[in-house]
Each structure stands twice: as structure tokens, then as C-alpha cells.
PDB file of C-alpha atoms in Angstrom:
ATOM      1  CA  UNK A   1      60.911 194.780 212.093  1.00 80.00           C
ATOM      2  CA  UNK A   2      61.895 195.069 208.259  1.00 82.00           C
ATOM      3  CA  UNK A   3      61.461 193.561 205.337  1.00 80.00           C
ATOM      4  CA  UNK A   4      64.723 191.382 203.638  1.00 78.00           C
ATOM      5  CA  UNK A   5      65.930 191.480 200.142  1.00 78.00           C
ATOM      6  CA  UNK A   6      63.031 188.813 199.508  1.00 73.00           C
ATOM      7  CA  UNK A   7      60.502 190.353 200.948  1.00 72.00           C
ATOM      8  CA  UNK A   8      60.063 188.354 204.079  1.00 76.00           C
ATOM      9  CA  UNK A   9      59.771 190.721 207.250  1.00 79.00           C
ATOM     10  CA  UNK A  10      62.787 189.965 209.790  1.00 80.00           C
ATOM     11  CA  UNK A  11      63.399 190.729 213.180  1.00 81.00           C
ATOM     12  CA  UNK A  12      66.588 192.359 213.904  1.00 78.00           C
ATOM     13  CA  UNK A  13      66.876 191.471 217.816  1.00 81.00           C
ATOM     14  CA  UNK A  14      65.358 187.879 216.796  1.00 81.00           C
ATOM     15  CA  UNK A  15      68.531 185.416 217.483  1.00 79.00           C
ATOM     16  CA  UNK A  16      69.151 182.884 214.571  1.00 83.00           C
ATOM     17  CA  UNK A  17      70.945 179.414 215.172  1.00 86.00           C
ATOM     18  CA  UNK A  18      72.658 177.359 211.978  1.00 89.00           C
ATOM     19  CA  UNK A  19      71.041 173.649 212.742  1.00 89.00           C
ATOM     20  CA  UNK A  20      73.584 170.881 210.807  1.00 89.00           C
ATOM     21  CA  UNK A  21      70.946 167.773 212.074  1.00 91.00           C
ATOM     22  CA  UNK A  22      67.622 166.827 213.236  1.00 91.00           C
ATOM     23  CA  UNK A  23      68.481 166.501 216.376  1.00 95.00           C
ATOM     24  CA  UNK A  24      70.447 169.896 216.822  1.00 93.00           C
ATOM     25  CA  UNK A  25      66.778 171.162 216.100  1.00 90.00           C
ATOM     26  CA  UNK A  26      64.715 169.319 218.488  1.00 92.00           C
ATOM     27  CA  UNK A  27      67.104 169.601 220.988  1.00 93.00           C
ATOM     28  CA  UNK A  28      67.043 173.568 220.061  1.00 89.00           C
ATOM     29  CA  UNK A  29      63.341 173.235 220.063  1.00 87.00           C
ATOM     30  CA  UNK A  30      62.924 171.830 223.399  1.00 89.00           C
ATOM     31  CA  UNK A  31      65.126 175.181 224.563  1.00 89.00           C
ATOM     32  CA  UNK A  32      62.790 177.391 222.469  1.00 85.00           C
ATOM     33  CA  UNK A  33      59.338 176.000 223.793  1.00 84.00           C
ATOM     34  CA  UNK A  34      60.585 176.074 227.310  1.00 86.00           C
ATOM     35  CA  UNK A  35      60.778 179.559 227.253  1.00 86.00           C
ATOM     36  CA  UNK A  36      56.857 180.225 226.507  1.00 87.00           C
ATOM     37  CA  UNK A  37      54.847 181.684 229.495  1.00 88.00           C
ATOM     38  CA  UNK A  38      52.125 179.067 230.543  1.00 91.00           C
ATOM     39  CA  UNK A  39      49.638 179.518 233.007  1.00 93.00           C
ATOM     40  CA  UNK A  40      46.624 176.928 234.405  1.00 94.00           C
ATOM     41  CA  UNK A  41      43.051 178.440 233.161  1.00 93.00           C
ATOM     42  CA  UNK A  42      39.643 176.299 234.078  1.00 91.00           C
ATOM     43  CA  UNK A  43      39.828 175.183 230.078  1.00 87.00           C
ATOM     44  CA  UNK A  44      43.253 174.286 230.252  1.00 89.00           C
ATOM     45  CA  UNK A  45      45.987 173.540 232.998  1.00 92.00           C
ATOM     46  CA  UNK A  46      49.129 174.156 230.793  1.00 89.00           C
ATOM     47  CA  UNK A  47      47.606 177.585 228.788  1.00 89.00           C
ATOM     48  CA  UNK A  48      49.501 179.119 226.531  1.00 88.00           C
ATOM     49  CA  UNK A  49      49.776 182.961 227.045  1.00 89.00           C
ATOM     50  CA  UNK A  50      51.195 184.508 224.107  1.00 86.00           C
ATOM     51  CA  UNK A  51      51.954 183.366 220.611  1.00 87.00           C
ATOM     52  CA  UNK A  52      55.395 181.130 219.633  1.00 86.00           C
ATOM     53  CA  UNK A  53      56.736 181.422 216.243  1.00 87.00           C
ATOM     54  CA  UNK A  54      59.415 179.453 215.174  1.00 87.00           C
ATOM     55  CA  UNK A  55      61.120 179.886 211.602  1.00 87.00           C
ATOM     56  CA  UNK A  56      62.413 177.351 209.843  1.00 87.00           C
ATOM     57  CA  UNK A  57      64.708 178.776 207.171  1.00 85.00           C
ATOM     58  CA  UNK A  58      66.669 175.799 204.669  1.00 86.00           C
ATOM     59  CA  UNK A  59      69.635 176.080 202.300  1.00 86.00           C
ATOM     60  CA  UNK A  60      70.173 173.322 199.442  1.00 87.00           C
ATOM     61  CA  UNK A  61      72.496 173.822 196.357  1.00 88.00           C
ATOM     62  CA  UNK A  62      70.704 174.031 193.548  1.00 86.00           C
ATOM     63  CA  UNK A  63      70.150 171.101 191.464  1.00 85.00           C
ATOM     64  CA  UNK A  64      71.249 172.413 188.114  1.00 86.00           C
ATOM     65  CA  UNK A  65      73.230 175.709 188.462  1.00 86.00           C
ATOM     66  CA  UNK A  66      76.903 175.098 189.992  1.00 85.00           C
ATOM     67  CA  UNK A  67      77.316 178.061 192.652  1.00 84.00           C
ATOM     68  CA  UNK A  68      73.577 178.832 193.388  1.00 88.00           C
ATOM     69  CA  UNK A  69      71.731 178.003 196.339  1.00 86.00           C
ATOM     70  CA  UNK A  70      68.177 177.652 196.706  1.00 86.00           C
ATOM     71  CA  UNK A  71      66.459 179.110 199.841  1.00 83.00           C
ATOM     72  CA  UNK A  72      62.654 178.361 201.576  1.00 85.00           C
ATOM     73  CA  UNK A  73      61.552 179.056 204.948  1.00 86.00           C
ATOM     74  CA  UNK A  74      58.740 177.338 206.997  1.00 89.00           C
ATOM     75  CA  UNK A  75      56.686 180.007 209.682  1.00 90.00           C
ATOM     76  CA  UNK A  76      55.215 177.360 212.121  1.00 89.00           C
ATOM     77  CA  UNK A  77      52.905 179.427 214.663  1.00 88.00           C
ATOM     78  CA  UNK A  78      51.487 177.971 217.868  1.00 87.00           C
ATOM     79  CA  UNK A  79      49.009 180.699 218.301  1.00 87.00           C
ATOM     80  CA  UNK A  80      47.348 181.079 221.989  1.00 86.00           C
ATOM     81  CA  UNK A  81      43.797 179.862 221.464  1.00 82.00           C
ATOM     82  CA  UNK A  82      40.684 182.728 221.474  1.00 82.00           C
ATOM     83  CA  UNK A  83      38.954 182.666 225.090  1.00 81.00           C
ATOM     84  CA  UNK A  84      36.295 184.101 227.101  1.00 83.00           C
ATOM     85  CA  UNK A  85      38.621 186.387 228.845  1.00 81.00           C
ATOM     86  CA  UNK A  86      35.767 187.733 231.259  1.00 85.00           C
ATOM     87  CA  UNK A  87      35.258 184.742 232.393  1.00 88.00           C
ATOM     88  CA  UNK A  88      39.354 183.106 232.848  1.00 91.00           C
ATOM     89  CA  UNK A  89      40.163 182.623 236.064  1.00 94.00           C
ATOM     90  CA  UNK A  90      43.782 181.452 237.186  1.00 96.00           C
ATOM     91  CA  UNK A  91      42.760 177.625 238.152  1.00 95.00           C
ATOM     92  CA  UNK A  92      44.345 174.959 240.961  1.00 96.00           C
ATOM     93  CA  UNK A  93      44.507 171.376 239.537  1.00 96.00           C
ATOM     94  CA  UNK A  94      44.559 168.067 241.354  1.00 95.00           C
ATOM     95  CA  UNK A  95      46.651 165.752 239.382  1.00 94.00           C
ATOM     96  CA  UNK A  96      44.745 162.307 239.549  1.00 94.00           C
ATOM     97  CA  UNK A  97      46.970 159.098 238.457  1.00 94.00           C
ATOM     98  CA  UNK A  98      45.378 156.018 237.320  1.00 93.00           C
ATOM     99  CA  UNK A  99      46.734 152.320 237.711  1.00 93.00           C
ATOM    100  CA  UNK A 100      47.903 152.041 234.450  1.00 93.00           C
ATOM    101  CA  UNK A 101      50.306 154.850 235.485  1.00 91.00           C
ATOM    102  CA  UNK A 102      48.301 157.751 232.818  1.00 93.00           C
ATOM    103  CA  UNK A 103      47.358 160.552 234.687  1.00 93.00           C
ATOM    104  CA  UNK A 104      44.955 163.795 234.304  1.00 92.00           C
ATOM    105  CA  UNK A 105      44.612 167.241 236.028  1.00 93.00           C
ATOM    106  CA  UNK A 106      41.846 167.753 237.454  1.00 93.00           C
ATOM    107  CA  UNK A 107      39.673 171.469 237.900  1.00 93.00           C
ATOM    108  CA  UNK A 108      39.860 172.303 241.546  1.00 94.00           C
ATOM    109  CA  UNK A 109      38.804 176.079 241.597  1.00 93.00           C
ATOM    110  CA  UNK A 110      40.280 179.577 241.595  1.00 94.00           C
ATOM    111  CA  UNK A 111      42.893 180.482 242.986  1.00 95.00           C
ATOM    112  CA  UNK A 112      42.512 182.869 246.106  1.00 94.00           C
ATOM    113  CA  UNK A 113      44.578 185.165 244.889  1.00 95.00           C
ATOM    114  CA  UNK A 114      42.109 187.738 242.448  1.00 94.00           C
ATOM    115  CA  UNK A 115      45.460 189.407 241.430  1.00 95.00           C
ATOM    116  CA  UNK A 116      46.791 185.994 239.306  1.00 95.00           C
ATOM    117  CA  UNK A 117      42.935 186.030 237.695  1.00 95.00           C
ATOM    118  CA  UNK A 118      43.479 189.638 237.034  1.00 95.00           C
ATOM    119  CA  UNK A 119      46.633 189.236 235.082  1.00 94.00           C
ATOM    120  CA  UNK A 120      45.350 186.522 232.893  1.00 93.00           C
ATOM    121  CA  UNK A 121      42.334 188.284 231.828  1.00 94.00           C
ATOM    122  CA  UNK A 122      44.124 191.169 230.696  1.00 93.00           C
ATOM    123  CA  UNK A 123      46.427 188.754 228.747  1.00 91.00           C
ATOM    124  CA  UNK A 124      43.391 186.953 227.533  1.00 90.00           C
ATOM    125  CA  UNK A 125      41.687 190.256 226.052  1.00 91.00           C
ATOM    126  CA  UNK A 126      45.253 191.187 224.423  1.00 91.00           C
ATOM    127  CA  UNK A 127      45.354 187.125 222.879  1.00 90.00           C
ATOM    128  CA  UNK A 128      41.903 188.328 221.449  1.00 89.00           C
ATOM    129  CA  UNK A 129      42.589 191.015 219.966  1.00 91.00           C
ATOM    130  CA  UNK A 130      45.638 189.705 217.991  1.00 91.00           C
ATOM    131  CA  UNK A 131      43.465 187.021 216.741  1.00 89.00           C
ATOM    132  CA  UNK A 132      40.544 188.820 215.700  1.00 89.00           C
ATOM    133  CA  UNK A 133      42.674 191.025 213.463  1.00 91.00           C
ATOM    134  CA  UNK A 134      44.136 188.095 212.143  1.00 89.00           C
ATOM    135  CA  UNK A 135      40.449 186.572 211.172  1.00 87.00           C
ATOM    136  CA  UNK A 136      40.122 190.687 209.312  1.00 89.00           C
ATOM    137  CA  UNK A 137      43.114 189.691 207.115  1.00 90.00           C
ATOM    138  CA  UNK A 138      41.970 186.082 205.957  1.00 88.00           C
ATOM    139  CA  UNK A 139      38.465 187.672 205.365  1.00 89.00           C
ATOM    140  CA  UNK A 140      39.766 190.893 203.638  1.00 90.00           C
ATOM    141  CA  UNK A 141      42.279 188.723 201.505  1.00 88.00           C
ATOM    142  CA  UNK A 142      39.678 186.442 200.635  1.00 88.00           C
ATOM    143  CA  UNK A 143      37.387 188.874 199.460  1.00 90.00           C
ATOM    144  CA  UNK A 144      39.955 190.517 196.874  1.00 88.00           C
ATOM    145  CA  UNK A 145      40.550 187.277 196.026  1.00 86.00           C
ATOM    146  CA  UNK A 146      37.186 186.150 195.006  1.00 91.00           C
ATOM    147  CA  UNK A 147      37.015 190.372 193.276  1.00 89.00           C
ATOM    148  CA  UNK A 148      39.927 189.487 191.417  1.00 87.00           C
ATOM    149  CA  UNK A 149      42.211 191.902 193.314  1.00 85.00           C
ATOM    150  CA  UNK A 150      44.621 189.727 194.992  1.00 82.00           C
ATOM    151  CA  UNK A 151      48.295 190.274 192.383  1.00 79.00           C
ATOM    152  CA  UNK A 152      51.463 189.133 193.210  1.00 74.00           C
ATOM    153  CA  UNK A 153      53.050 192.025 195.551  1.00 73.00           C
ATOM    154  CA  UNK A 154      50.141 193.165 196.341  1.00 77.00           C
ATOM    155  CA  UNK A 155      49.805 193.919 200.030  1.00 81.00           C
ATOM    156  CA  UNK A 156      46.280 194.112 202.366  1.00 84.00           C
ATOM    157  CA  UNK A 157      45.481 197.385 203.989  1.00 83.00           C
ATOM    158  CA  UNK A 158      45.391 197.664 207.495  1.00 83.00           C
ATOM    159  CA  UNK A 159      46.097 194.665 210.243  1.00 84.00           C
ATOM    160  CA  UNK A 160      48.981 196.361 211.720  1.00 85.00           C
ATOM    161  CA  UNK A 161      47.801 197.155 215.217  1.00 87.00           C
ATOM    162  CA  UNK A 162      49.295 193.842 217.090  1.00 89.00           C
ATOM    163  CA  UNK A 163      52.886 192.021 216.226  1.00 88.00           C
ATOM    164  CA  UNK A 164      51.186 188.472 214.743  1.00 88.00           C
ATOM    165  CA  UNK A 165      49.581 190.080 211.735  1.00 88.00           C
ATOM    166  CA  UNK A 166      51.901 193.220 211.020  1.00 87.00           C
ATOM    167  CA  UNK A 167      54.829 190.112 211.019  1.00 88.00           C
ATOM    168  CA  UNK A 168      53.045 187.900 208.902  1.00 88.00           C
ATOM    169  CA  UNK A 169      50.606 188.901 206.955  1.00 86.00           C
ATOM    170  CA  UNK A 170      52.947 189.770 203.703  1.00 84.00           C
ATOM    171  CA  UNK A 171      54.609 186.395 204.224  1.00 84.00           C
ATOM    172  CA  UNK A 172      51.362 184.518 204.189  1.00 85.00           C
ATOM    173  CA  UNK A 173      50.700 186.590 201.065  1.00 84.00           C
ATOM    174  CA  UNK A 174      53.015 184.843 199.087  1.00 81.00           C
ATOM    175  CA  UNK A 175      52.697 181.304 200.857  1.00 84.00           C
ATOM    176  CA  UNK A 176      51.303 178.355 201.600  1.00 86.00           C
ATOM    177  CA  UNK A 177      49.274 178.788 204.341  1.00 86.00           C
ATOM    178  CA  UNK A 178      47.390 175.561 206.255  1.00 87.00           C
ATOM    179  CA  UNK A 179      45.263 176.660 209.338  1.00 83.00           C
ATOM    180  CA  UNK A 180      44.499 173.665 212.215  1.00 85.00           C
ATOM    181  CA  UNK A 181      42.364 175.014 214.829  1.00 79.00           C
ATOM    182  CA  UNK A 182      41.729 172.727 218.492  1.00 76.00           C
ATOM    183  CA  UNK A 183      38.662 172.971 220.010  1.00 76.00           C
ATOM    184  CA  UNK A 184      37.508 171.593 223.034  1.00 74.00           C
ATOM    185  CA  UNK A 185      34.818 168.378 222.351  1.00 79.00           C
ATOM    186  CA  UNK A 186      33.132 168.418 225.617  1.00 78.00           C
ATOM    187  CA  UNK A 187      29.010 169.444 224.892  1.00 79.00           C
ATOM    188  CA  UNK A 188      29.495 172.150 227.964  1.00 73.00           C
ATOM    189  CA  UNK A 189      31.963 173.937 225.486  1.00 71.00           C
ATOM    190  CA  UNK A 190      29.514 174.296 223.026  1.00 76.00           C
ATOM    191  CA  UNK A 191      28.929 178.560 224.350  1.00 72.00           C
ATOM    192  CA  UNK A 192      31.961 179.348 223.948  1.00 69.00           C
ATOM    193  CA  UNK A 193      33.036 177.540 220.990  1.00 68.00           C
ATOM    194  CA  UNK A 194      29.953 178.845 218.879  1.00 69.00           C
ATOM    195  CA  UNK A 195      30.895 182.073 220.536  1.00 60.00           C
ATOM    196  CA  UNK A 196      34.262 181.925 219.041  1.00 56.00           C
ATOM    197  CA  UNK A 197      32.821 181.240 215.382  1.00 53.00           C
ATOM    198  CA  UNK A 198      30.365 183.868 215.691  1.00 49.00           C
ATOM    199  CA  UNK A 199      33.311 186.647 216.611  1.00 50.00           C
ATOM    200  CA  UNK A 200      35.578 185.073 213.884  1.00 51.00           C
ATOM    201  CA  UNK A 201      33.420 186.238 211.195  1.00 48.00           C
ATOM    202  CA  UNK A 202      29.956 184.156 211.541  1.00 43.00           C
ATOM    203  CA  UNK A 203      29.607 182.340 208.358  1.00 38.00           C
ATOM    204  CA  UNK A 204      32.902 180.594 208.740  1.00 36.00           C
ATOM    205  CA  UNK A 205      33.514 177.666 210.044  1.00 32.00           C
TER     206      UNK A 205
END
């Protein structure tokens, strides 16, 4: 990874594609998100088991100076959710359709096989980790923010140890940044959902 002339850290084995129309980036999409590894836990038959970030980057000429272009880019993250990785086990579904032709999965056990629980434990701990130093990096930047310490440039120490915040924590920095978490609604949840807030940073919510 390095920084750009902007300041924006790149990937140099990342692959870029130039995208003319809306639907040359769906369809490019749909090629992208096909590629994630997903796995069936007891919380969720289609898990997620890594984190996907795609980056938008746009051109347009600029509106008043002939010759110039102006340049954003939009990060959009679909981070693998926090979990109780002790207690992930790889899960078999029954997939129940209804007469109105909808259809749900349905929690049928784990899987004989400890090996395939094994593996997504270990992935589970790793998903942790990643996120919990993300949760350092909002709570140290909002603490120099609130001490007045937070100028433009400036940088936060530490969260390099995993890829997601050592790739974006200087972009978010100097960006917009809007958060939308998922939990699961069901009352049996409720463990490890309070569980999550409590390892997040306890006062946040």
C-alpha cells in the first residue's frame, strides 16, 4: 500500500476498471460481490467472512476552469459483522418455501464436520480483531477532536495492525464518514448484541 499524490492510500496489485454507465457498474458489481467468501453461521446462512471494499473514484470537468478536472472518490465498505467467535459453528439450513412463493432458511444444526467450525472461528476471531481496532480509531479521533487536536493532515497514532484501518483510517480523516450498523432484532440476541456494545467501547451506542 501507498499513499497517492492526494493523499489517499492505493493499492498497487488492486485492479481498476473505467465504468462509462450505470449499468457497466452494476453489472461490474455483481462480478465484484460474487467473489466474497460466504459461509452459513447459526446467526446467518449467507455470512460474510472478510471485509469488501469497493471504491468509487469520479471524473467531471470542472465547471469554470477550461482544461481542469475535478476528482472525488466514494470508499463503500461492507464490513463482516463482530461475532461471538467461540461460539460460531458452521450451520446446515433447511430452506422452507411458503405459498406465496417467499421462502426462508431455516437453522438445522452443525455441521458434522468440527474441521468447517474450526475454520470459521479462527476467521471470526481475525473479523474481531479488525473491528475492534477500528472502534480504537473512532474513539481516539474523537477524543482529539473534542481536545482540540484533530488539524487538517494530522494523522492518529497507531491502528495499523490489520489491513481495514491501516487502509482507511487517513482517508476517513479527511472525509465524510456515515456508519450503519445491522443488528439482529430477535430478544434471544440481546447477549450478544449488548456484548458487542460493551467490547466496542461501552458508553457508545
Amino acid at each position: 500500500m501507498r499513499k497517492d499524490p492526494d493523499g489517499f492510500m492505493d493499492i498497487e496489485w488492486c485492479g481498476t476498471k473505467v465504468l462509462h454507465s450505470w449499468n457497466e457498474l452494476r453489472e461490474t458489481f455483481q462480478v465484484c460481490n460474487g467473489r466474497k467468501a460466504i459461509a452459513p453461521t447459526q446467526f446467518n446462512p449467507m455470512s460474510t467472512r472478510g471485509h469488501c471494499i469497493m471504491v468509487l473514484e469520479v471524473e467531471m470537468p470542472h465547471p469554470e476552469t477550461e482544461g481542469m478536472k475535478q476528482r472525488g472518490r466514494v470508499y463503500v465498505c461492507d464490513l463482516a459483522g463482530t461475532e461471538p467467535a467461540g461460539d460460531i459453528v458452521y450451520a446446515l439450513y433447511n430452506k422452507v418455501t411458503f405459498d406465496d412463493g417467499s421462502f426462508e432458511y431455516k437453522f438445522a444444526g452443525a455441521h458434522q464436520d468440527p474441521k468447517k467450525t474450526k475454520e470459521l472461528q479462527e476467521q471470526g476471531k481475525k473479523i474481531n480483531l479488525s473491528l475492534s481496532e477500528m472502534a480504537q480509531f473512532f474513539m481516539k479521533m474523537a477524543e482529539a477532536f473534542l481536545k482540540k487536536q484533530l488539524k487538517p493532515g494530522a494523522s492518529i497514532p497507531g491502528c495499523n495492525s490489520f489491513f481495514l484501518c491501516k487502509y482507511l483510517k487517513d482517508t476517513m480523516l479527511q472525509a465524510r464518514t456515515y456508519l450503519f450498523c445491522a443488528i439482529r432484532p430477535e430478544v434471544r440476541r440481546f447477549y450478544y448484541n449488548l456484548q458487542w456494545i460493551i467490547t466496542s467501547g461501552g458508553k457508545h451506542r
